[in-house]
C-alpha positions as CSV (number, residue, x, y, z in Angstrom):
1,M,-0.1,0.0,-0.1
2,S,1.4,3.4,-0.7
3,I,1.9,6.3,1.7
4,E,-0.9,8.2,-0.1
5,S,-3.2,5.4,0.3
6,L,-2.5,4.9,3.7
7,L,-3.0,8.5,4.5
8,A,-6.2,8.5,2.6
9,K,-7.6,5.8,5.1
10,I,-6.8,7.9,8.1
11,T,-10.0,10.1,8.7
12,P,-11.3,11.5,11.9
13,K,-14.1,8.6,12.2
14,S,-11.4,6.1,11.6
15,L,-9.1,7.4,14.4
16,T,-12.3,7.6,16.8
17,R,-13.0,3.9,16.1
18,S,-9.4,3.0,16.6
19,H,-8.9,5.2,19.8
20,N,-5.0,4.9,18.6
21,W,-4.6,7.7,16.4
22,R,-1.2,8.3,17.6
23,S,-0.1,5.0,16.9
24,I,-1.3,5.0,13.4
25,L,0.3,8.6,12.6
26,L,3.7,7.5,14.3
27,G,3.7,4.2,12.1
28,T,3.0,6.2,8.9
29,I,5.9,8.4,9.8
30,V,8.0,5.4,10.4
31,L,7.1,3.9,7.1
32,T,7.9,7.1,5.1
33,V,11.4,6.9,6.7
34,V,11.8,3.5,5.7
35,L,10.7,3.9,2.1
36,V,12.9,6.9,1.6
37,S,16.0,5.3,3.1
38,A,15.2,2.1,0.7
39,V,15.5,4.5,-2.1
40,R,18.7,5.8,-1.1
41,I,20.4,2.7,-0.2
42,P,21.0,0.9,-3.7
43,G,24.1,2.4,-5.2
44,L,25.8,5.7,-5.3
45,A,23.5,7.6,-7.5
46,L,22.1,9.7,-4.9
47,S,25.2,10.2,-3.0
48,S,26.9,12.3,-5.9
49,Q,26.9,15.9,-6.3
50,V,27.8,18.1,-9.6
51,T,29.3,21.5,-9.5
52,P,28.7,24.1,-10.7
53,V,25.0,23.3,-10.8
54,Q,24.9,25.3,-14.4
55,P,28.3,25.1,-15.8
56,R,29.3,27.1,-18.8
57,L,31.1,26.2,-21.9
58,G,34.8,26.0,-21.0
59,E,34.4,25.3,-17.4
60,T,35.3,22.2,-15.5
61,I,32.4,19.9,-14.4
62,V,33.3,18.4,-11.1
63,V,31.5,15.2,-10.0
64,N,31.8,14.4,-6.3
65,I,30.9,11.0,-5.2
66,I,30.4,9.1,-1.7
67,P,30.8,5.4,-2.7
68,S,28.7,2.7,-1.4
69,P,30.7,0.7,1.4
70,G,32.6,-2.4,0.0
71,K,31.9,-1.4,-3.6
72,T,34.8,-1.0,-6.0
73,S,36.1,2.4,-7.2
74,P,33.3,3.7,-9.7
75,T,34.0,4.7,-13.4
76,V,32.6,8.0,-14.6
77,K,31.8,8.4,-18.5
78,V,30.4,10.9,-20.9
79,G,29.6,9.0,-23.8
80,S,32.5,6.9,-24.9
81,K,35.1,9.1,-22.7
82,T,36.1,7.7,-19.3
83,Y,37.5,10.1,-16.8
84,P,39.9,9.2,-13.8
85,V,38.5,9.2,-10.4
86,F,40.6,10.2,-7.3
87,G,39.9,9.9,-3.8
88,V,39.3,13.3,-2.1
89,G,38.7,13.9,1.7
90,A,38.5,11.2,4.1
91,N,36.0,8.7,2.1
92,G,35.1,11.0,-1.3
93,L,35.8,10.3,-4.6
94,R,36.0,13.0,-7.5
95,A,36.1,13.0,-11.4
96,M,36.5,16.2,-13.3
97,I,35.0,16.6,-16.7
98,P,36.4,19.5,-18.9
99,T,34.3,21.5,-21.5
100,T,35.4,23.8,-24.3
101,P,34.4,26.6,-26.7
102,L,34.1,24.4,-29.5
103,E,31.3,22.2,-28.2
104,K,27.6,22.8,-28.3
105,P,25.8,23.8,-25.2
106,G,23.1,21.5,-24.1
107,D,22.6,18.5,-21.8
108,R,25.3,15.8,-20.9
109,E,24.8,12.4,-19.7
110,V,27.4,11.6,-16.9
111,T,27.3,7.7,-16.4
112,I,28.5,6.4,-12.8
113,S,28.9,2.8,-12.3
114,D,30.5,0.8,-9.4
115,G,30.2,-2.7,-11.2
116,V,26.8,-3.3,-9.4
117,S,25.0,-0.2,-9.8
118,T,24.9,2.3,-12.6
119,T,23.5,5.8,-12.4
120,T,23.1,8.5,-15.1
121,L,23.1,12.1,-14.1
122,K,22.1,15.0,-16.6
123,V,24.2,18.1,-16.5
124,T,23.0,21.0,-18.7
125,V,26.1,23.0,-20.1
126,T,24.9,26.5,-20.8
127,D,26.1,28.7,-24.0
128,R,28.7,31.4,-23.8
129,K,29.7,34.2,-26.3
130,F,33.4,34.5,-26.9
131,P,35.1,37.3,-28.5
132,I,36.7,37.6,-31.8
133,Q,40.3,39.0,-32.0
134,R,42.5,39.8,-34.9
135,I,46.3,39.0,-34.5
136,N,49.0,39.9,-37.1
137,F,52.3,38.7,-36.9
138,S,55.5,40.6,-38.0
139,P,57.2,38.9,-41.0
140,G,60.0,37.4,-38.9
141,K,57.3,35.5,-36.7
142,A,54.4,34.9,-39.3
143,G,54.1,31.3,-40.1
144,I,56.4,29.8,-37.4
145,Q,55.8,25.9,-37.2
146,A,56.3,23.9,-33.9
147,T,59.1,21.5,-34.1
148,E,58.3,17.7,-33.7
149,L,60.1,17.8,-30.5
150,E,58.3,20.8,-29.2
151,L,54.9,19.1,-30.1
152,K,55.8,15.7,-28.7
153,Q,57.0,17.1,-25.3
154,V,54.1,19.4,-24.9
155,T,51.5,17.0,-25.8
156,A,52.7,14.4,-23.4
157,F,53.0,17.1,-20.7
158,K,49.3,18.3,-21.1
159,A,48.3,14.5,-20.7
160,T,50.0,14.2,-17.4
161,V,47.8,12.6,-14.7
162,S,49.5,11.8,-11.2
163,P,47.6,10.6,-8.3
164,D,48.4,13.3,-5.6
165,K,46.4,16.7,-5.5
166,L,49.1,19.4,-5.0
167,W,47.0,22.4,-5.0
168,D,45.1,23.9,-2.0
169,G,42.1,26.3,-2.5
170,K,41.8,28.8,-5.1
171,F,44.3,29.5,-7.7
172,I,45.9,32.8,-7.7
173,A,47.0,35.0,-10.7
174,P,50.6,34.3,-12.0
175,N,51.2,37.6,-13.1
176,Q,50.1,41.1,-11.7
177,G,49.5,42.5,-15.1
178,K,46.0,43.1,-16.5
179,T,44.5,40.5,-18.7
180,S,44.9,41.3,-22.2
181,S,43.3,38.1,-23.8
182,P,40.7,36.2,-22.0
183,Y,40.1,32.4,-22.5
184,G,38.2,31.2,-25.4
185,V,38.8,34.0,-27.9
186,R,38.2,33.1,-31.3
187,R,40.8,34.5,-33.7
188,Y,41.9,35.8,-37.1
189,Y,45.7,35.3,-37.9
190,N,47.1,37.7,-40.4
191,G,43.4,38.0,-41.7
192,E,42.7,34.2,-41.9
193,F,39.9,32.8,-39.6
194,A,41.3,29.9,-37.4
195,K,38.2,27.7,-37.5
196,D,39.0,24.9,-34.9
197,Y,41.0,27.3,-32.9
198,Y,40.1,29.0,-29.5
199,H,42.5,30.8,-27.1
200,R,43.6,28.2,-24.5
201,G,44.4,30.3,-21.7
202,L,44.6,33.7,-20.4
203,D,47.2,36.5,-21.5
204,Y,48.7,38.8,-19.1
205,A,50.3,42.1,-20.3
206,G,52.7,42.5,-17.6
207,A,55.9,44.4,-18.3
208,A,58.7,42.5,-19.8
209,G,60.9,41.0,-17.0
210,S,58.2,41.1,-14.4
211,A,57.6,37.9,-12.1
212,V,55.5,34.9,-13.2
213,V,54.8,32.7,-10.2
214,A,53.2,29.4,-9.7
215,P,49.4,29.8,-9.1
216,A,48.8,26.9,-7.1
217,G,51.1,24.0,-5.5
218,G,52.6,21.8,-8.1
219,K,55.8,20.0,-9.5
220,V,57.9,21.1,-12.5
221,V,57.6,18.6,-15.3
222,L,58.4,20.4,-18.4
223,V,61.0,22.9,-19.0
224,G,61.7,24.0,-22.6
225,Y,63.9,26.9,-24.3
226,E,63.2,28.4,-27.7
227,N,66.9,28.1,-28.7
228,K,66.4,24.2,-28.2
229,G,63.3,24.0,-30.6
230,F,60.4,25.5,-28.8
231,R,59.4,27.9,-31.6
232,V,55.9,28.5,-30.8
233,H,55.8,28.2,-27.0
234,G,59.0,30.0,-26.6
235,N,60.7,29.6,-23.3
236,V,58.2,27.5,-21.4
237,V,57.5,25.8,-18.0
238,G,54.7,23.2,-17.2
239,V,53.7,22.4,-13.6
240,D,51.9,19.4,-12.7
241,H,49.0,20.4,-10.0
242,G,48.2,16.6,-9.8
243,Q,45.1,14.5,-10.5
244,G,44.9,15.5,-14.5
245,V,45.4,19.3,-13.6
246,V,48.4,21.1,-15.3
247,S,49.6,24.6,-16.1
248,I,51.6,25.9,-18.7
249,F,53.6,29.1,-18.8
250,M,54.7,30.4,-22.4
251,H,56.9,33.1,-24.0
252,L,59.0,33.6,-20.8
253,S,62.4,35.7,-21.0
254,K,63.7,33.7,-17.9
255,I,63.1,30.6,-16.3
256,K,64.0,30.3,-12.6
257,V,63.0,26.5,-11.9
258,A,64.2,23.0,-12.9
259,A,62.3,19.9,-13.9
260,G,61.3,18.1,-10.5
261,Q,61.3,21.0,-8.5
262,L,58.1,21.1,-6.0
263,L,56.4,24.7,-5.9
264,A,53.8,26.4,-3.6
265,A,51.5,29.0,-4.8
266,G,53.3,32.2,-5.2
267,D,56.9,30.6,-5.9
268,R,58.7,32.2,-8.7
269,I,58.8,30.5,-12.0
270,G,60.4,33.0,-14.4
271,A,59.8,36.4,-15.9
272,I,57.6,37.8,-18.8
273,G,59.2,37.7,-22.0
274,N,58.3,37.8,-26.0
275,T,60.0,34.4,-26.8
276,G,58.0,32.0,-29.5
277,A,55.0,32.8,-31.3
278,S,54.4,36.1,-29.6
279,T,53.5,39.8,-31.0
280,G,55.0,41.4,-27.7
281,P,56.0,40.9,-24.1
282,H,53.0,38.9,-22.3
283,L,52.4,35.7,-20.3
284,H,50.3,33.1,-21.6
285,W,48.8,30.8,-18.8
286,G,47.1,27.7,-20.1
287,L,45.3,25.4,-17.5
288,Y,44.3,21.7,-18.7
289,V,42.1,19.3,-17.0
290,N,42.6,15.5,-18.4
291,A,44.5,17.1,-21.2
292,V,41.6,19.8,-22.4
293,S,42.1,23.6,-22.1
294,V,39.6,25.0,-19.6
295,D,39.1,28.6,-18.3
296,P,41.4,29.3,-15.4
297,V,39.0,32.0,-14.2
298,Q,36.8,29.4,-12.7
299,W,39.6,27.9,-10.8
300,R,40.7,31.2,-9.4
301,S,37.3,32.5,-8.4
302,T,36.2,29.1,-7.0
303,A,38.2,26.7,-4.8
304,I,37.8,23.2,-6.1
305,E,39.2,21.2,-3.0
């Protein structure tokens, strides 16, 4: 019998006949609690939380999971893509799903499975307008092509996934200059529209030689120099923040760190420069989650613990 049916039968007349209305009402409350608990017991579906509630294109979708006791670590998928799951806090688990300006807004189905129970969550990614920018390179820098060495090392770096979380709280600005180019900008290069391109980071128009610092804790895993084949990135540093989150810092004039070095937020990495494919002194900071470029502004404004 449903709760609704049971309640319908409890009338003043029936209560008078039973002379035990308190027992009936208490039994109804107990039954309600049992039924609600029974819904929550199977699997981990109702023990998951997705943030932000309304993500925008370019933002990171964070799926927090409290697993069922004794179950295997769950998998998290969107379509055919599986995202790594890591421990967070005392008993929690988390997966992070990147989105980009090149995707279409709308619903995403996030499937969570622990081998016994499977849950599908619907996440709606809202649209977002990205500005158009026109970039003109000087004859000396127009048509610069990345070297095979550069592409291989940078691609491998962006795909770095290490188990330990090295950041703590909100990310900070890596330079004190103003932002000259936001994330997600679509561009014309020397008059030609880059169809599948979007600006994969934030540009800071700090003064040449001004300090570049780590936005969060991490480990230096990439150091490259323009004179050793990094033609597009210029002098570059890559920092692994852990659990699939990495930062890249491009066009530096000086590098003050070495591969393998551990950094805290605010530690100096180098200095702003104009190396590589750059039209003037600035810093390009790119943030990647599971090898996909995401908007660093979200990570600066919200603590992803």
